[in-house]
mmCIF file with all atom_site columns, C-alpha atoms in Angstrom:
data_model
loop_
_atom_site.group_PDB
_atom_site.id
_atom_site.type_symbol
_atom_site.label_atom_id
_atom_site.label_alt_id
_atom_site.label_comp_id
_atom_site.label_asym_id
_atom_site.label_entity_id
_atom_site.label_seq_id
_atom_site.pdbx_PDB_ins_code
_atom_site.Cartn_x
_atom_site.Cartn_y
_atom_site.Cartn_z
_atom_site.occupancy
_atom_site.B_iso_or_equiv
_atom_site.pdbx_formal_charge
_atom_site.auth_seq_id
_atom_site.auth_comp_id
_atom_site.auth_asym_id
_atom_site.auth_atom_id
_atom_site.pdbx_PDB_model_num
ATOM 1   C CA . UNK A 1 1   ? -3.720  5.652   -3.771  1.00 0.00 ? 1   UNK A CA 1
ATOM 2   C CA . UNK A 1 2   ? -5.205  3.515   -6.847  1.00 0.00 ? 2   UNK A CA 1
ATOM 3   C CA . UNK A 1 3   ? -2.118  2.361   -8.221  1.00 0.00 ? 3   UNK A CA 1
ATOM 4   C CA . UNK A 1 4   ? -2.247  -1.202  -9.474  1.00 0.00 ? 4   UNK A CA 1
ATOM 5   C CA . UNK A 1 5   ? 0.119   -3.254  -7.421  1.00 0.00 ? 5   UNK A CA 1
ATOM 6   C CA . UNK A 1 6   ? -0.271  -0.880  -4.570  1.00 0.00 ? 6   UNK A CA 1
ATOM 7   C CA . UNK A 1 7   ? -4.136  -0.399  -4.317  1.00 0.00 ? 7   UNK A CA 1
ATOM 8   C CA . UNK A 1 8   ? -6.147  -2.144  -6.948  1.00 0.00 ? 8   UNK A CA 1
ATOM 9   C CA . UNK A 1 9   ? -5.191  -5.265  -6.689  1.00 0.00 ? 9   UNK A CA 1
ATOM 10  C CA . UNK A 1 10  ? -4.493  -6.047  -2.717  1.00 0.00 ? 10  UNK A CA 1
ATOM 11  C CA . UNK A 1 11  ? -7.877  -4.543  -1.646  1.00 0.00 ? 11  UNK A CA 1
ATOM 12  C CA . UNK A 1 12  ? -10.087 -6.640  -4.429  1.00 0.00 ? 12  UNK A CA 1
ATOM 13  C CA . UNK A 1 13  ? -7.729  -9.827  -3.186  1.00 0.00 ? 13  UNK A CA 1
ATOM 14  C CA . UNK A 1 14  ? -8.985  -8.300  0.115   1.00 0.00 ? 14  UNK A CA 1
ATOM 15  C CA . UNK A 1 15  ? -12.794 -7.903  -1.064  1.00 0.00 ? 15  UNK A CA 1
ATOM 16  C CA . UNK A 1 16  ? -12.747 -11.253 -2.803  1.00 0.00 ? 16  UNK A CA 1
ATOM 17  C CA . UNK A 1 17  ? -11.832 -13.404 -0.228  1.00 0.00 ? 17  UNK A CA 1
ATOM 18  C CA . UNK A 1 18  ? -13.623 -11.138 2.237   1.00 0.00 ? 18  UNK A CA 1
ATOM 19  C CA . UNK A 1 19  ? -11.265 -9.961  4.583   1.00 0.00 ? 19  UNK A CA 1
ATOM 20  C CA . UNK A 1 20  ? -13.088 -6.573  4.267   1.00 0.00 ? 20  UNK A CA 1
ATOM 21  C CA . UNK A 1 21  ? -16.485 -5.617  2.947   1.00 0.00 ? 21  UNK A CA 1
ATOM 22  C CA . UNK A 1 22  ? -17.401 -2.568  1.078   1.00 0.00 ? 22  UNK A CA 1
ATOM 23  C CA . UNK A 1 23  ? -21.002 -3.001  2.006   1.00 0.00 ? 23  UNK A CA 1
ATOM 24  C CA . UNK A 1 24  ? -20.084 -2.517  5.854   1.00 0.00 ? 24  UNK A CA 1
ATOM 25  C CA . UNK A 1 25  ? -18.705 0.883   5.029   1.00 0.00 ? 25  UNK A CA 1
ATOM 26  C CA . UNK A 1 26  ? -20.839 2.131   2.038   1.00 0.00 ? 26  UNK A CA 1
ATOM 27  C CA . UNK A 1 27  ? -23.107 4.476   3.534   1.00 0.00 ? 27  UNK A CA 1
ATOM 28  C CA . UNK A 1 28  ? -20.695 6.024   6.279   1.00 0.00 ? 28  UNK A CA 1
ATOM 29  C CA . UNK A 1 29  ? -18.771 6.887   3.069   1.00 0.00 ? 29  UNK A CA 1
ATOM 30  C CA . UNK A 1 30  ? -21.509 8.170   1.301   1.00 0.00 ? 30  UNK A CA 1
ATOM 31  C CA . UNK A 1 31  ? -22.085 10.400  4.461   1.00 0.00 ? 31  UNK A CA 1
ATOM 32  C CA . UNK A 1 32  ? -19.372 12.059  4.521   1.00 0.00 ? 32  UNK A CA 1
ATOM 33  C CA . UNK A 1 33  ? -18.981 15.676  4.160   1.00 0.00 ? 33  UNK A CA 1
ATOM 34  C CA . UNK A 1 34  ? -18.011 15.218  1.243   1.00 0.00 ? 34  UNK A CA 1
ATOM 35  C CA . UNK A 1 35  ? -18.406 12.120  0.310   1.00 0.00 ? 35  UNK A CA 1
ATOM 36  C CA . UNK A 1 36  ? -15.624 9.352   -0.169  1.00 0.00 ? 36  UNK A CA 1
ATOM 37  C CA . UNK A 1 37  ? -15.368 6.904   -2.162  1.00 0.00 ? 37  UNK A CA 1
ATOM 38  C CA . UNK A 1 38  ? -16.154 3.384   -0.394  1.00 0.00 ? 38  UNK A CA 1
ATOM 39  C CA . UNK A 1 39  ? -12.469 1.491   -0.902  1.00 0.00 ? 39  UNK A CA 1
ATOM 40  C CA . UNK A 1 40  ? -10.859 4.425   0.546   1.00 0.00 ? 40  UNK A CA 1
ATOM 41  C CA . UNK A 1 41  ? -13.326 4.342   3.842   1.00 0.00 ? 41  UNK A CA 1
ATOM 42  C CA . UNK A 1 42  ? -13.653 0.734   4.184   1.00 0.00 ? 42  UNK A CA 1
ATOM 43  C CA . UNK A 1 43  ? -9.209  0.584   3.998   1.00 0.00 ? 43  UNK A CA 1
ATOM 44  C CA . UNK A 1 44  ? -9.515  3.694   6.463   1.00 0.00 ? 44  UNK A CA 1
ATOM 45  C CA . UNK A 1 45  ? -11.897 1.394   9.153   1.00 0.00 ? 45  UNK A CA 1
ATOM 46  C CA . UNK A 1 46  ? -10.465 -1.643  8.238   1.00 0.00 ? 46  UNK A CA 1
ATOM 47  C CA . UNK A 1 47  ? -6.879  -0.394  9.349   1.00 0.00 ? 47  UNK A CA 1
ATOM 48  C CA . UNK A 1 48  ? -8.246  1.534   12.114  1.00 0.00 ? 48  UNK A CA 1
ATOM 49  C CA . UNK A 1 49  ? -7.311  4.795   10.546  1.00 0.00 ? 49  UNK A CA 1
ATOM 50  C CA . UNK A 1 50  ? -3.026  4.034   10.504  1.00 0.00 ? 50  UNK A CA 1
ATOM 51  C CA . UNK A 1 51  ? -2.670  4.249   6.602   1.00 0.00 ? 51  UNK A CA 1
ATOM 52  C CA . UNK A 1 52  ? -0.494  6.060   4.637   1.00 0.00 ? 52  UNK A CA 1
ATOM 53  C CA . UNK A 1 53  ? -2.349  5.771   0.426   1.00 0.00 ? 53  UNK A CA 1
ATOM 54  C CA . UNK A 1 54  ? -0.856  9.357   -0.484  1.00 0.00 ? 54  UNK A CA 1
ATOM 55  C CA . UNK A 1 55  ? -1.826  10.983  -3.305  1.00 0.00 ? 55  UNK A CA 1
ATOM 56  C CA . UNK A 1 56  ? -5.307  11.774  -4.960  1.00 0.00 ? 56  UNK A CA 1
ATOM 57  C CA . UNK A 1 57  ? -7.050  11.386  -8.995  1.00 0.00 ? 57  UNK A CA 1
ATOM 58  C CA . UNK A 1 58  ? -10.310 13.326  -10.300 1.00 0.00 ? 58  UNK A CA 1
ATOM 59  C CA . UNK A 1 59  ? -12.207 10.400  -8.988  1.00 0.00 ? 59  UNK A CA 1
ATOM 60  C CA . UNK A 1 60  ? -11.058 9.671   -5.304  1.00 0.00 ? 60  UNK A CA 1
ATOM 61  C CA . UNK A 1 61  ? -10.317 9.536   -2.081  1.00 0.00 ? 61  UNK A CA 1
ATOM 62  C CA . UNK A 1 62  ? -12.775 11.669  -2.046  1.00 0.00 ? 62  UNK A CA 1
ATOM 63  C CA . UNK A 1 63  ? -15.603 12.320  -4.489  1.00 0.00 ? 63  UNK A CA 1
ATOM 64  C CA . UNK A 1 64  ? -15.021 14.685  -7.678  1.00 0.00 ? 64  UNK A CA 1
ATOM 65  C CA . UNK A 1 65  ? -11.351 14.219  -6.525  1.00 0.00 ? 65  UNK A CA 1
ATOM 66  C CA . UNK A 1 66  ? -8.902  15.178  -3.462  1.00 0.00 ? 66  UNK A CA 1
ATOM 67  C CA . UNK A 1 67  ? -7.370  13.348  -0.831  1.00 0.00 ? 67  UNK A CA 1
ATOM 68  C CA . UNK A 1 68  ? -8.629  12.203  2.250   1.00 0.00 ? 68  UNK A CA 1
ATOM 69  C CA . UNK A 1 69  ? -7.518  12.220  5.532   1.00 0.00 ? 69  UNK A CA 1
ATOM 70  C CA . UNK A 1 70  ? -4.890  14.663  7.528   1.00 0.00 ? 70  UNK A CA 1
ATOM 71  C CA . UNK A 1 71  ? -1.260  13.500  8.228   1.00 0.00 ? 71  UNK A CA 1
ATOM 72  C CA . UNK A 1 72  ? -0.182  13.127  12.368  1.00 0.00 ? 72  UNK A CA 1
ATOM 73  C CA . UNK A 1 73  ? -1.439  11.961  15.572  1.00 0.00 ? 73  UNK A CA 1
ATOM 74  C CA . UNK A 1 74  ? -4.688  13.697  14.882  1.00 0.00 ? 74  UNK A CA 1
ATOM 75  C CA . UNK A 1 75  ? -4.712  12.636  11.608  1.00 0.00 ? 75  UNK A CA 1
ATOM 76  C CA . UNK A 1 76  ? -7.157  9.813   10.009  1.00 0.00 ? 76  UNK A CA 1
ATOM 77  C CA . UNK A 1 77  ? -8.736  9.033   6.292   1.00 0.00 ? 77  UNK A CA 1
ATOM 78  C CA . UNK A 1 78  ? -5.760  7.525   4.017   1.00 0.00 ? 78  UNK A CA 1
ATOM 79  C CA . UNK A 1 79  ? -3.079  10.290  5.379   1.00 0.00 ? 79  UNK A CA 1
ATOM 80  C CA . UNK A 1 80  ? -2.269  9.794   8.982   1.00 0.00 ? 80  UNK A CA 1
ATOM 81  C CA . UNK A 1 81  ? 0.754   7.932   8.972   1.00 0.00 ? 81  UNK A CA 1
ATOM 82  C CA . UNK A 1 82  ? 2.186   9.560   6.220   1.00 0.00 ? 82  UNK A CA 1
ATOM 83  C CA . UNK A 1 83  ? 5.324   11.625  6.414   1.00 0.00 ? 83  UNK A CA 1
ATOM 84  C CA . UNK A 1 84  ? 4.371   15.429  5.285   1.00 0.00 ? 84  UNK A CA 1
ATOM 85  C CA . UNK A 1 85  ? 1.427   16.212  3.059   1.00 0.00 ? 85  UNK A CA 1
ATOM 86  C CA . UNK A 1 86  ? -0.319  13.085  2.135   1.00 0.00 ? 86  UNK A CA 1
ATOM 87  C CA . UNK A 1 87  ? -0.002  14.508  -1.809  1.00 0.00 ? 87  UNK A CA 1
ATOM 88  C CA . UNK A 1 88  ? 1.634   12.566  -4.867  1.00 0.00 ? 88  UNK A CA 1
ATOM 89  C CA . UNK A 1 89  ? 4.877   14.493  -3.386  1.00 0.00 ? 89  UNK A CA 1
ATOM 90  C CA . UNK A 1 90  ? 4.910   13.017  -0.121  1.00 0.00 ? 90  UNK A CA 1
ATOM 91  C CA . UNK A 1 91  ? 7.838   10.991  0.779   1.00 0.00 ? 91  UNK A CA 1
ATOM 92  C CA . UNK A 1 92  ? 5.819   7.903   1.100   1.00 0.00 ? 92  UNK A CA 1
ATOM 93  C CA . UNK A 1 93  ? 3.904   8.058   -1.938  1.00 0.00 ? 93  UNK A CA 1
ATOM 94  C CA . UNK A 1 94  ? 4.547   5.975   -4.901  1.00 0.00 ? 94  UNK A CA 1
ATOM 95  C CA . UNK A 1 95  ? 6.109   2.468   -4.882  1.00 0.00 ? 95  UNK A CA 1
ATOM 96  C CA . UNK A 1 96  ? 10.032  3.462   -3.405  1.00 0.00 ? 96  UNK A CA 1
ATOM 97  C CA . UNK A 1 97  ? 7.382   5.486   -1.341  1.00 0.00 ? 97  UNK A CA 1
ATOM 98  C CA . UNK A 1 98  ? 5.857   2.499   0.315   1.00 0.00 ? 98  UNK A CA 1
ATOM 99  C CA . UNK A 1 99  ? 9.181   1.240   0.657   1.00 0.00 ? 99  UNK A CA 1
ATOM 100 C CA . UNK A 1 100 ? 10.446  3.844   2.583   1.00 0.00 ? 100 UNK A CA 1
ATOM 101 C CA . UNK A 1 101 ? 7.299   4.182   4.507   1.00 0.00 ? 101 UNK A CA 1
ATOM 102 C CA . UNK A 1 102 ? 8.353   0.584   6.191   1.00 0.00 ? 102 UNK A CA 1
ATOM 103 C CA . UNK A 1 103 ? 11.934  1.075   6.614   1.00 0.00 ? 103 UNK A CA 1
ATOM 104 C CA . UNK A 1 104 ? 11.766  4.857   8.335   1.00 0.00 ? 104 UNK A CA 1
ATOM 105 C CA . UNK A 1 105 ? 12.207  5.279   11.872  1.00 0.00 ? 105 UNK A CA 1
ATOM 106 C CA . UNK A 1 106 ? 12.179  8.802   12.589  1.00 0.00 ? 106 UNK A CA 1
ATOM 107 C CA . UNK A 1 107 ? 10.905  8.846   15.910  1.00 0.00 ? 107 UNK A CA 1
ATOM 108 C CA . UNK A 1 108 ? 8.011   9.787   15.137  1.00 0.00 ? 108 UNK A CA 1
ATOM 109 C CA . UNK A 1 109 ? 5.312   7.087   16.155  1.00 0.00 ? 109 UNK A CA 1
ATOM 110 C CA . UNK A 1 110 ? 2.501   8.075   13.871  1.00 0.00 ? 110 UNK A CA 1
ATOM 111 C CA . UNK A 1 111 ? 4.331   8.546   10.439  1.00 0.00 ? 111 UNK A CA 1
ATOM 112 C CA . UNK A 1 112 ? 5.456   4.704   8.820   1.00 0.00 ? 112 UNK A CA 1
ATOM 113 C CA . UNK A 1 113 ? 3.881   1.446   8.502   1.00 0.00 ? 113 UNK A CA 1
ATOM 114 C CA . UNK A 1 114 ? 4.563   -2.230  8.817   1.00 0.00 ? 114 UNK A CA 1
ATOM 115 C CA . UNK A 1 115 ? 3.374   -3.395  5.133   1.00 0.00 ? 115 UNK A CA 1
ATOM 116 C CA . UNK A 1 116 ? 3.408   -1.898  1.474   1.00 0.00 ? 116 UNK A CA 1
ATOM 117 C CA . UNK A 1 117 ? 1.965   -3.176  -1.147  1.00 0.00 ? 117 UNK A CA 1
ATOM 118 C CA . UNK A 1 118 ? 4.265   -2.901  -4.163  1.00 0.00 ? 118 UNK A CA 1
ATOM 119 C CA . UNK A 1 119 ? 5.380   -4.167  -7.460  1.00 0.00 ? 119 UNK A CA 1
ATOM 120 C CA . UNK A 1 120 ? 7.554   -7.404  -7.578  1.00 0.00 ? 120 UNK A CA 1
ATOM 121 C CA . UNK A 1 121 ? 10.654  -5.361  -9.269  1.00 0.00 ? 121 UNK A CA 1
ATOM 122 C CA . UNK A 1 122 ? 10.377  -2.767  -6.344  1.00 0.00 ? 122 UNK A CA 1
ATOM 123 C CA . UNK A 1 123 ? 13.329  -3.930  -4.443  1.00 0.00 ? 123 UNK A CA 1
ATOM 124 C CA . UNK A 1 124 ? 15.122  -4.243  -7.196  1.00 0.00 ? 124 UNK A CA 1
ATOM 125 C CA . UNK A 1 125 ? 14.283  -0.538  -9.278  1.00 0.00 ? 125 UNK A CA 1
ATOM 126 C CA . UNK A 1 126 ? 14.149  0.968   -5.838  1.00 0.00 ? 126 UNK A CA 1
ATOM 127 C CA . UNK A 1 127 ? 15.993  4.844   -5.888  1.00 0.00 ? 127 UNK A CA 1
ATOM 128 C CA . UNK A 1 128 ? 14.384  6.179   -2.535  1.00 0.00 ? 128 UNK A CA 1
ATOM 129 C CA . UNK A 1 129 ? 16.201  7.263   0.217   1.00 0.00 ? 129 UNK A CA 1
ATOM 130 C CA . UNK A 1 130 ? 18.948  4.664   1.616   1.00 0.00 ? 130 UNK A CA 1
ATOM 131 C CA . UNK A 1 131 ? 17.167  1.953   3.083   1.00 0.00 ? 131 UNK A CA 1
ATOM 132 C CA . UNK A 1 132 ? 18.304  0.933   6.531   1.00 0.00 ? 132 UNK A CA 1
ATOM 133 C CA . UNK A 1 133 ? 17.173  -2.844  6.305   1.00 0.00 ? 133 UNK A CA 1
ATOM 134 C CA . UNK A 1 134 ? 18.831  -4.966  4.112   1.00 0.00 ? 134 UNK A CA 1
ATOM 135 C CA . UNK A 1 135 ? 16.679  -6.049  0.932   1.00 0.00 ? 135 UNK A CA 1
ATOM 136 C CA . UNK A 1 136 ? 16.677  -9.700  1.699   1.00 0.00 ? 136 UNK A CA 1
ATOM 137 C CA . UNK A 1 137 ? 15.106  -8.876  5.397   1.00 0.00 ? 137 UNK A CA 1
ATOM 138 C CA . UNK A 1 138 ? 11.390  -7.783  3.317   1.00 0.00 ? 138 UNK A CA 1
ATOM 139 C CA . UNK A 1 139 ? 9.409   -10.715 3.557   1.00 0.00 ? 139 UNK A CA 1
ATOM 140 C CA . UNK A 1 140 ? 5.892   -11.611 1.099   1.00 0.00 ? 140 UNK A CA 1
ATOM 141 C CA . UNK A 1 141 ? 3.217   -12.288 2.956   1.00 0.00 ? 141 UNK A CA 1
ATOM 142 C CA . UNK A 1 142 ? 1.880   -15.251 1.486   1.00 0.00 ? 142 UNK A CA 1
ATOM 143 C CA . UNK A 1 143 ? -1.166  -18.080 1.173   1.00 0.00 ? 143 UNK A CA 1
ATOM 144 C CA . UNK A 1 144 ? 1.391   -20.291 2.987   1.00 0.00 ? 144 UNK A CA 1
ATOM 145 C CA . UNK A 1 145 ? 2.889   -17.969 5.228   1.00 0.00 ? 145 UNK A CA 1
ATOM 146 C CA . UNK A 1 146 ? 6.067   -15.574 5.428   1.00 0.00 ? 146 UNK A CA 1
ATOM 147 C CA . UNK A 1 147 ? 8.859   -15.912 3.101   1.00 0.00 ? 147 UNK A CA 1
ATOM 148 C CA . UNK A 1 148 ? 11.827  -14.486 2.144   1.00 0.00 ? 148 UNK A CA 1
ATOM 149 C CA . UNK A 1 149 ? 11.307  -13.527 -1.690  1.00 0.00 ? 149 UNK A CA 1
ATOM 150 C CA . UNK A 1 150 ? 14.313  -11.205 -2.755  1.00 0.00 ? 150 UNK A CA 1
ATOM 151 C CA . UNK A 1 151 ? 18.203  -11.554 -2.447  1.00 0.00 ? 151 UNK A CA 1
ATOM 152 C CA . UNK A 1 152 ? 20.486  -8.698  -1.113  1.00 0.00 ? 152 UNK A CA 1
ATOM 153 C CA . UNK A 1 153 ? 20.014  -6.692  -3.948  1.00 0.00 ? 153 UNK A CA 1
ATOM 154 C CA . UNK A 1 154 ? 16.843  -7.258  -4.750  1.00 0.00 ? 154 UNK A CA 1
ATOM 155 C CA . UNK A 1 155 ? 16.713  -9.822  -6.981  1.00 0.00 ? 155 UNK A CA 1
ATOM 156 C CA . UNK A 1 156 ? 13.982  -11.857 -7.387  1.00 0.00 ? 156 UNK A CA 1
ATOM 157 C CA . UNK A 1 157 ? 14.713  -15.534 -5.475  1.00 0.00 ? 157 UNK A CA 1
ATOM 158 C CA . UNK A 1 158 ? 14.622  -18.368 -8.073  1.00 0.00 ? 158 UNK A CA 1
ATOM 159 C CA . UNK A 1 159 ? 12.095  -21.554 -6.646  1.00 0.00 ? 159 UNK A CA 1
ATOM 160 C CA . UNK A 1 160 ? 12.712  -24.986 -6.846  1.00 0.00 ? 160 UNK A CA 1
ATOM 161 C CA . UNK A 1 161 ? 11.687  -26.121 -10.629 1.00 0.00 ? 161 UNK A CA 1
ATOM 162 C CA . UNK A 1 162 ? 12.289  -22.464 -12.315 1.00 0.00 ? 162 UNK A CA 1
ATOM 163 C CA . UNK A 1 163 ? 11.017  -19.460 -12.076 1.00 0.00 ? 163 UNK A CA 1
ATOM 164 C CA . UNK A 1 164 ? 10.611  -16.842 -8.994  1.00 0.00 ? 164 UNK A CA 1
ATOM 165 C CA . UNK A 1 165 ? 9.667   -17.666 -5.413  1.00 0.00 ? 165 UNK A CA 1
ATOM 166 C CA . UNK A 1 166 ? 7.414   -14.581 -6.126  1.00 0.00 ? 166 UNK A CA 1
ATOM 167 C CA . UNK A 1 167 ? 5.069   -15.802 -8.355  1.00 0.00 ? 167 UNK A CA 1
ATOM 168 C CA . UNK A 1 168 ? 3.381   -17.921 -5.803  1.00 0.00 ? 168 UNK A CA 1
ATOM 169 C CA . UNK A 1 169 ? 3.026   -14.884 -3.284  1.00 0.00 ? 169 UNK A CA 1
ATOM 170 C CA . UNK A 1 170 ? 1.178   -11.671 -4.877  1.00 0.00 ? 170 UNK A CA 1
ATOM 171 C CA . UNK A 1 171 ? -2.562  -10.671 -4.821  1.00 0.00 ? 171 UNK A CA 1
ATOM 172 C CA . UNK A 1 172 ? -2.911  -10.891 -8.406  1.00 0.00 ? 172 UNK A CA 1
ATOM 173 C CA . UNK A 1 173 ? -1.590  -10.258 -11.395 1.00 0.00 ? 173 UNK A CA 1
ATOM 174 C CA . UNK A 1 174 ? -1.685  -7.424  -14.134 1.00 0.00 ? 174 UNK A CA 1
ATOM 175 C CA . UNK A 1 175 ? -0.752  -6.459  -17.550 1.00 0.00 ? 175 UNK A CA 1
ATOM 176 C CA . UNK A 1 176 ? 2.620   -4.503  -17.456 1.00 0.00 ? 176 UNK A CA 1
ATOM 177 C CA . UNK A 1 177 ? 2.578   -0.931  -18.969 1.00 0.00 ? 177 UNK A CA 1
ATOM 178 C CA . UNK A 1 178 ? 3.433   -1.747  -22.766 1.00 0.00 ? 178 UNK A CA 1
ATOM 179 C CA . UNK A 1 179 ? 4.320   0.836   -25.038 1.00 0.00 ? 179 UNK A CA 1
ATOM 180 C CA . UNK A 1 180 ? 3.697   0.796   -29.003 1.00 0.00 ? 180 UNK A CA 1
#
């Protein structure tokens, strides 16, 4: 929950063009007992409760801090399809997290996901658990469709006239963390 490449900047591509609207869910969030903050309940509605955003700052999921949701079948808010606690420490948390979250099969119907948003060198830096589906087989869901952005490894896939296939297929982009 509220990292960059993983939170920030898919649900404002999401709120920009549209796709969801924090107005529809602003006052059911305000409602709450207690209250959430309205990105976490309008990702909640908009993927009908099967989201795994782990984890929790002083200023959300929920107001004055804490995370939202319960993990399992009976689960809902931002932790029902994630794998144990729904905390910074769950499994599924993080960017290797979100990985993982796509690639396990455990059985279990109500803990993974089909999409993660991460960081373009996530592939490649990844040091989760071993991944059962080769790197190349993770598509990017793009403005012209599907592709196939990384090699085996992880490496990013050059595109015709340099640079990386990647580039044209993110929700945004963002300063990298510098350090002085």
């Amino acid at each position: 929950y509220r990292k960059t490449s993983g939170w920030y900047l898919p649900v404002g591509t999401l709120a920009k063009d549209e796709v969801i609207k924090f107005s529809d869910w602003a006052q059911e969030a305000a409602d709450h007992n207690p209250p959430v903050q309205v990105d976490a309940e309008t990702i909640e509605k908009f993927w009908e409760d099967n989201v795994c955003a782990p984890g929790s700052t002083e200023n959300g999921p929920l107001i004055g801090g804490g995370k939202y949701g319960e993990v399992g079948e009976n689960g809902g808010g931002l932790c029902k399809r994630c794998k144990t606690d729904c905390t910074s420490e769950d499994p599924y948390a993080g960017y290797d997290g979100a990985v993982h979250c796509i690639d396990d099969d455990d059985g279990n119907q109500f803990t993974g996901g089909d999409i993660a948003f991460v960081k373009h060198s996530t592939l490649l830096d990844y040091k989760g658990p071993a991944l059962k589906t080769a790197k190349d087989q993770y598509v990017g869901i793009c403005d012209t469709g599907c592709m196939t952005l990384f090699d085996a490894d992880g490496s990013p896939l050059p595109k015709e006239g340099g640079g990386f296939k990647y580039e044209d297929c993110n929700t945004g982009k963002s300063a990298s963390n510098a350090m002085v």
